[in-house]
Amino acid sequence: ELVDAQEIGIKTEWFGGDLLLNLAVYHNEYENFQLNTFNGIQFVVTSVPEVNVDGAELDAIWRTPIEGLAIQGGVAFNDATYGGDCTPTLTCGGWVQQNANPITGEPTLLRLPGSQLTNSPEWTATTAFTYERPLFNGALNGLFYIDARYVGDQNTGSDLRPSKEQPSYTLVNARFGIGSPNDSWSLEFWGRNITDKAYAP
């Protein structure tokens, strides 16, 4: 597997460094992409001739005018597709037929050419709020933190079967606690996926 990766970006500071804003765009071309596929009985590694990835990422950190409150977040777009142009009557240079169901003989990769890469949602976004304040005249430090992550629609199967579609979802995590001003100790309560969202990990 070989990759030709190109990326360009910029990092900026605004309002005396209170706002950090970063942007990156990239283009990757994979040759002989190694795909691990379950064909019904065993896992088979197939060399996909071409995979193309184009995307952009934007992230920011803002130290707000409210003392102790910081907000950060980001958004990413990822257009990652398997190369090739196939119909059920074509073999795509033979790579589609390398991985077939050993019982039925049906090629398991016919859905791949031109489709979004497995486990690669087009859109993801994150945000987080952190609030820290001294307590009891500075004897302790209080913390409240909450974050959320949005993941767009994706297919979790290497064969891209419709039954393996994962709809978009949002996960929310949170924690709060107290600690020493010099961070030598802390006591925190935390929860992950506090909205109890069901999704395929």
PDB file of N, CA and C in Angstrom, residues 57-110:
ATOM      1  N   GLU A  57     -10.436  20.392   7.433  1.00  0.00           N
ATOM      2  CA  GLU A  57     -10.685  20.410   8.870  1.00  0.00           C
ATOM      3  C   GLU A  57     -10.545  21.832   9.387  1.00  0.00           C
ATOM      4  N   LEU A  58     -11.488  22.250  10.209  1.00  0.00           N
ATOM      5  CA  LEU A  58     -11.465  23.556  10.841  1.00  0.00           C
ATOM      6  C   LEU A  58     -11.658  23.363  12.336  1.00  0.00           C
ATOM      7  N   ASP A  59     -10.765  23.932  13.148  1.00  0.00           N
ATOM      8  CA  ASP A  59     -10.928  23.823  14.595  1.00  0.00           C
ATOM      9  C   ASP A  59     -10.594  25.157  15.253  1.00  0.00           C
ATOM     10  N   ALA A  60     -11.154  25.356  16.438  1.00  0.00           N
ATOM     11  CA  ALA A  60     -11.002  26.629  17.132  1.00  0.00           C
ATOM     12  C   ALA A  60     -11.000  26.418  18.638  1.00  0.00           C
ATOM     13  N   ILE A  61     -10.290  27.304  19.343  1.00  0.00           N
ATOM     14  CA  ILE A  61     -10.304  27.372  20.806  1.00  0.00           C
ATOM     15  C   ILE A  61     -10.528  28.839  21.186  1.00  0.00           C
ATOM     16  N   TRP A  62     -11.532  29.088  22.018  1.00  0.00           N
ATOM     17  CA  TRP A  62     -11.864  30.457  22.407  1.00  0.00           C
ATOM     18  C   TRP A  62     -11.858  30.568  23.923  1.00  0.00           C
ATOM     19  N   ARG A  63     -10.953  31.406  24.429  1.00  0.00           N
ATOM     20  CA  ARG A  63     -10.948  31.747  25.850  1.00  0.00           C
ATOM     21  C   ARG A  63     -11.872  32.944  26.012  1.00  0.00           C
ATOM     22  N   THR A  64     -13.078  32.695  26.468  1.00  0.00           N
ATOM     23  CA  THR A  64     -14.142  33.701  26.450  1.00  0.00           C
ATOM     24  C   THR A  64     -13.871  34.805  27.482  1.00  0.00           C
ATOM     25  N   PRO A  65     -14.583  35.940  27.344  1.00  0.00           N
ATOM     26  CA  PRO A  65     -14.445  36.997  28.353  1.00  0.00           C
ATOM     27  C   PRO A  65     -14.915  36.583  29.744  1.00  0.00           C
ATOM     28  N   ILE A  66     -15.702  35.515  29.822  1.00  0.00           N
ATOM     29  CA  ILE A  66     -16.137  35.002  31.128  1.00  0.00           C
ATOM     30  C   ILE A  66     -14.960  34.260  31.759  1.00  0.00           C
ATOM     31  N   GLU A  67     -14.503  34.720  32.892  1.00  0.00           N
ATOM     32  CA  GLU A  67     -13.318  34.146  33.520  1.00  0.00           C
ATOM     33  C   GLU A  67     -13.500  32.650  33.789  1.00  0.00           C
ATOM     34  N   GLY A  68     -12.548  31.861  33.305  1.00  0.00           N
ATOM     35  CA  GLY A  68     -12.557  30.421  33.540  1.00  0.00           C
ATOM     36  C   GLY A  68     -13.292  29.605  32.495  1.00  0.00           C
ATOM     37  N   LEU A  69     -13.981  30.278  31.556  1.00  0.00           N
ATOM     38  CA  LEU A  69     -14.766  29.555  30.553  1.00  0.00           C
ATOM     39  C   LEU A  69     -14.023  29.535  29.220  1.00  0.00           C
ATOM     40  N   ALA A  70     -13.800  28.331  28.705  1.00  0.00           N
ATOM     41  CA  ALA A  70     -13.175  28.147  27.388  1.00  0.00           C
ATOM     42  C   ALA A  70     -14.067  27.246  26.546  1.00  0.00           C
ATOM     43  N   ILE A  71     -14.166  27.575  25.267  1.00  0.00           N
ATOM     44  CA  ILE A  71     -14.973  26.802  24.324  1.00  0.00           C
ATOM     45  C   ILE A  71     -14.077  26.363  23.172  1.00  0.00           C
ATOM     46  N   GLN A  72     -14.179  25.117  22.809  1.00  0.00           N
ATOM     47  CA  GLN A  72     -13.427  24.640  21.660  1.00  0.00           C
ATOM     48  C   GLN A  72     -14.315  23.752  20.797  1.00  0.00           C
ATOM     49  N   GLY A  73     -13.934  23.623  19.543  1.00  0.00           N
ATOM     50  CA  GLY A  73     -14.737  22.808  18.642  1.00  0.00           C
ATOM     51  C   GLY A  73     -14.073  22.685  17.293  1.00  0.00           C
ATOM     52  N   GLY A  74     -14.687  21.882  16.462  1.00  0.00           N
ATOM     53  CA  GLY A  74     -14.139  21.679  15.133  1.00  0.00           C
ATOM     54  C   GLY A  74     -15.142  20.978  14.239  1.00  0.00           C
ATOM     55  N   VAL A  75     -14.895  21.076  12.953  1.00  0.00           N
ATOM     56  CA  VAL A  75     -15.727  20.399  11.967  1.00  0.00           C
ATOM     57  C   VAL A  75     -14.806  19.873  10.875  1.00  0.00           C
ATOM     58  N   ALA A  76     -15.124  18.692  10.356  1.00  0.00           N
ATOM     59  CA  ALA A  76     -14.293  18.072   9.322  1.00  0.00           C
ATOM     60  C   ALA A  76     -15.176  17.491   8.233  1.00  0.00           C
ATOM     61  N   PHE A  77     -14.738  17.691   6.997  1.00  0.00           N
ATOM     62  CA  PHE A  77     -15.389  17.088   5.840  1.00  0.00           C
ATOM     63  C   PHE A  77     -14.402  16.129   5.195  1.00  0.00           C
ATOM     64  N   ASN A  78     -14.859  14.907   4.900  1.00  0.00           N
ATOM     65  CA  ASN A  78     -13.964  13.871   4.396  1.00  0.00           C
ATOM     66  C   ASN A  78     -14.640  13.128   3.245  1.00  0.00           C
ATOM     67  N   ASP A  79     -14.197  13.404   2.028  1.00  0.00           N
ATOM     68  CA  ASP A  79     -14.724  12.728   0.841  1.00  0.00           C
ATOM     69  C   ASP A  79     -13.727  11.641   0.460  1.00  0.00           C
ATOM     70  N   ALA A  80     -13.969  10.428   0.939  1.00  0.00           N
ATOM     71  CA  ALA A  80     -13.050   9.303   0.724  1.00  0.00           C
ATOM     72  C   ALA A  80     -13.769   8.235  -0.086  1.00  0.00           C
ATOM     73  N   THR A  81     -13.292   7.961  -1.292  1.00  0.00           N
ATOM     74  CA  THR A  81     -13.999   7.035  -2.169  1.00  0.00           C
ATOM     75  C   THR A  81     -13.070   5.968  -2.729  1.00  0.00           C
ATOM     76  N   TYR A  82     -13.644   4.782  -2.916  1.00  0.00           N
ATOM     77  CA  TYR A  82     -12.938   3.734  -3.635  1.00  0.00           C
ATOM     78  C   TYR A  82     -12.899   4.098  -5.119  1.00  0.00           C
ATOM     79  N   GLY A  83     -11.755   3.868  -5.769  1.00  0.00           N
ATOM     80  CA  GLY A  83     -11.624   4.184  -7.180  1.00  0.00           C
ATOM     81  C   GLY A  83     -12.280   3.134  -8.059  1.00  0.00           C
ATOM     82  N   GLY A  84     -12.301   3.420  -9.358  1.00  0.00           N
ATOM     83  CA  GLY A  84     -12.854   2.464 -10.308  1.00  0.00           C
ATOM     84  C   GLY A  84     -14.291   2.760 -10.665  1.00  0.00           C
ATOM     85  N   ASP A  85     -14.717   2.175 -11.764  1.00  0.00           N
ATOM     86  CA  ASP A  85     -16.085   2.327 -12.247  1.00  0.00           C
ATOM     87  C   ASP A  85     -16.546   0.963 -12.726  1.00  0.00           C
ATOM     88  N   CYS A  86     -17.375   0.295 -11.904  1.00  0.00           N
ATOM     89  CA  CYS A  86     -17.737  -1.099 -12.192  1.00  0.00           C
ATOM     90  C   CYS A  86     -19.241  -1.249 -12.366  1.00  0.00           C
ATOM     91  N   THR A  87     -19.599  -2.261 -13.096  1.00  0.00           N
ATOM     92  CA  THR A  87     -20.964  -2.755 -13.143  1.00  0.00           C
ATOM     93  C   THR A  87     -20.882  -4.237 -12.784  1.00  0.00           C
ATOM     94  N   PRO A  88     -22.009  -4.865 -12.449  1.00  0.00           N
ATOM     95  CA  PRO A  88     -21.949  -6.286 -12.079  1.00  0.00           C
ATOM     96  C   PRO A  88     -21.342  -7.179 -13.157  1.00  0.00           C
ATOM     97  N   THR A  89     -21.232  -6.698 -14.399  1.00  0.00           N
ATOM     98  CA  THR A  89     -20.676  -7.543 -15.455  1.00  0.00           C
ATOM     99  C   THR A  89     -19.176  -7.340 -15.645  1.00  0.00           C
ATOM    100  N   LEU A  90     -18.603  -6.383 -14.915  1.00  0.00           N
ATOM    101  CA  LEU A  90     -17.180  -6.105 -15.057  1.00  0.00           C
ATOM    102  C   LEU A  90     -16.413  -6.638 -13.848  1.00  0.00           C
ATOM    103  N   THR A  91     -15.129  -6.820 -14.015  1.00  0.00           N
ATOM    104  CA  THR A  91     -14.305  -7.369 -12.937  1.00  0.00           C
ATOM    105  C   THR A  91     -13.402  -6.325 -12.309  1.00  0.00           C
ATOM    106  N   CYS A  92     -13.364  -5.106 -12.852  1.00  0.00           N
ATOM    107  CA  CYS A  92     -12.515  -4.038 -12.314  1.00  0.00           C
ATOM    108  C   CYS A  92     -11.075  -4.500 -12.211  1.00  0.00           C
ATOM    109  N   GLY A  93     -10.552  -5.052 -13.277  1.00  0.00           N
ATOM    110  CA  GLY A  93      -9.170  -5.513 -13.271  1.00  0.00           C
ATOM    111  C   GLY A  93      -8.956  -6.753 -12.435  1.00  0.00           C
ATOM    112  N   GLY A  94     -10.025  -7.399 -12.022  1.00  0.00           N
ATOM    113  CA  GLY A  94      -9.907  -8.642 -11.264  1.00  0.00           C
ATOM    114  C   GLY A  94     -10.003  -8.472  -9.761  1.00  0.00           C
ATOM    115  N   TRP A  95      -9.840  -7.240  -9.256  1.00  0.00           N
ATOM    116  CA  TRP A  95      -9.792  -7.104  -7.798  1.00  0.00           C
ATOM    117  C   TRP A  95     -11.136  -7.346  -7.136  1.00  0.00           C
ATOM    118  N   VAL A  96     -12.244  -7.016  -7.822  1.00  0.00           N
ATOM    119  CA  VAL A  96     -13.555  -7.270  -7.237  1.00  0.00           C
ATOM    120  C   VAL A  96     -13.776  -8.764  -7.067  1.00  0.00           C
ATOM    121  N   GLN A  97     -13.329  -9.567  -8.031  1.00  0.00           N
ATOM    122  CA  GLN A  97     -13.570 -11.002  -7.976  1.00  0.00           C
ATOM    123  C   GLN A  97     -12.562 -11.741  -7.102  1.00  0.00           C
ATOM    124  N   GLN A  98     -11.551 -11.039  -6.622  1.00  0.00           N
ATOM    125  CA  GLN A  98     -10.613 -11.691  -5.706  1.00  0.00           C
ATOM    126  C   GLN A  98     -11.309 -12.126  -4.424  1.00  0.00           C
ATOM    127  N   ASN A  99     -12.322 -11.386  -4.038  1.00  0.00           N
ATOM    128  CA  ASN A  99     -13.015 -11.677  -2.795  1.00  0.00           C
ATOM    129  C   ASN A  99     -14.449 -12.051  -3.115  1.00  0.00           C
ATOM    130  N   ALA A 100     -14.742 -13.336  -3.123  1.00  0.00           N
ATOM    131  CA  ALA A 100     -16.080 -13.840  -3.432  1.00  0.00           C
ATOM    132  C   ALA A 100     -16.537 -14.777  -2.332  1.00  0.00           C
ATOM    133  N   ASN A 101     -17.845 -14.878  -2.180  1.00  0.00           N
ATOM    134  CA  ASN A 101     -18.394 -15.821  -1.223  1.00  0.00           C
ATOM    135  C   ASN A 101     -18.026 -17.233  -1.666  1.00  0.00           C
ATOM    136  N   PRO A 102     -17.337 -18.009  -0.828  1.00  0.00           N
ATOM    137  CA  PRO A 102     -16.868 -19.325  -1.253  1.00  0.00           C
ATOM    138  C   PRO A 102     -17.988 -20.330  -1.507  1.00  0.00           C
ATOM    139  N   ILE A 103     -19.198 -20.043  -1.052  1.00  0.00           N
ATOM    140  CA  ILE A 103     -20.316 -20.960  -1.250  1.00  0.00           C
ATOM    141  C   ILE A 103     -21.120 -20.578  -2.491  1.00  0.00           C
ATOM    142  N   THR A 104     -21.493 -19.285  -2.577  1.00  0.00           N
ATOM    143  CA  THR A 104     -22.325 -18.841  -3.687  1.00  0.00           C
ATOM    144  C   THR A 104     -21.507 -18.358  -4.885  1.00  0.00           C
ATOM    145  N   GLY A 105     -20.245 -18.014  -4.641  1.00  0.00           N
ATOM    146  CA  GLY A 105     -19.421 -17.467  -5.710  1.00  0.00           C
ATOM    147  C   GLY A 105     -19.694 -16.008  -6.010  1.00  0.00           C
ATOM    148  N   GLU A 106     -20.604 -15.383  -5.263  1.00  0.00           N
ATOM    149  CA  GLU A 106     -20.958 -13.984  -5.508  1.00  0.00           C
ATOM    150  C   GLU A 106     -19.814 -13.064  -5.096  1.00  0.00           C
ATOM    151  N   PRO A 107     -19.377 -12.170  -5.990  1.00  0.00           N
ATOM    152  CA  PRO A 107     -18.358 -11.189  -5.595  1.00  0.00           C
ATOM    153  C   PRO A 107     -18.897 -10.313  -4.464  1.00  0.00           C
ATOM    154  N   THR A 108     -18.090 -10.100  -3.428  1.00  0.00           N
ATOM    155  CA  THR A 108     -18.557  -9.371  -2.256  1.00  0.00           C
ATOM    156  C   THR A 108     -18.194  -7.889  -2.285  1.00  0.00           C
ATOM    157  N   LEU A 109     -17.470  -7.430  -3.316  1.00  0.00           N
ATOM    158  CA  LEU A 109     -16.987  -6.054  -3.335  1.00  0.00           C
ATOM    159  C   LEU A 109     -17.579  -5.214  -4.456  1.00  0.00           C
ATOM    160  N   LEU A 110     -18.663  -5.676  -5.076  1.00  0.00           N
ATOM    161  CA  LEU A 110     -19.220  -4.946  -6.214  1.00  0.00           C
ATOM    162  C   LEU A 110     -19.754  -3.568  -5.837  1.00  0.00           C
TER     163      LEU A 110
END
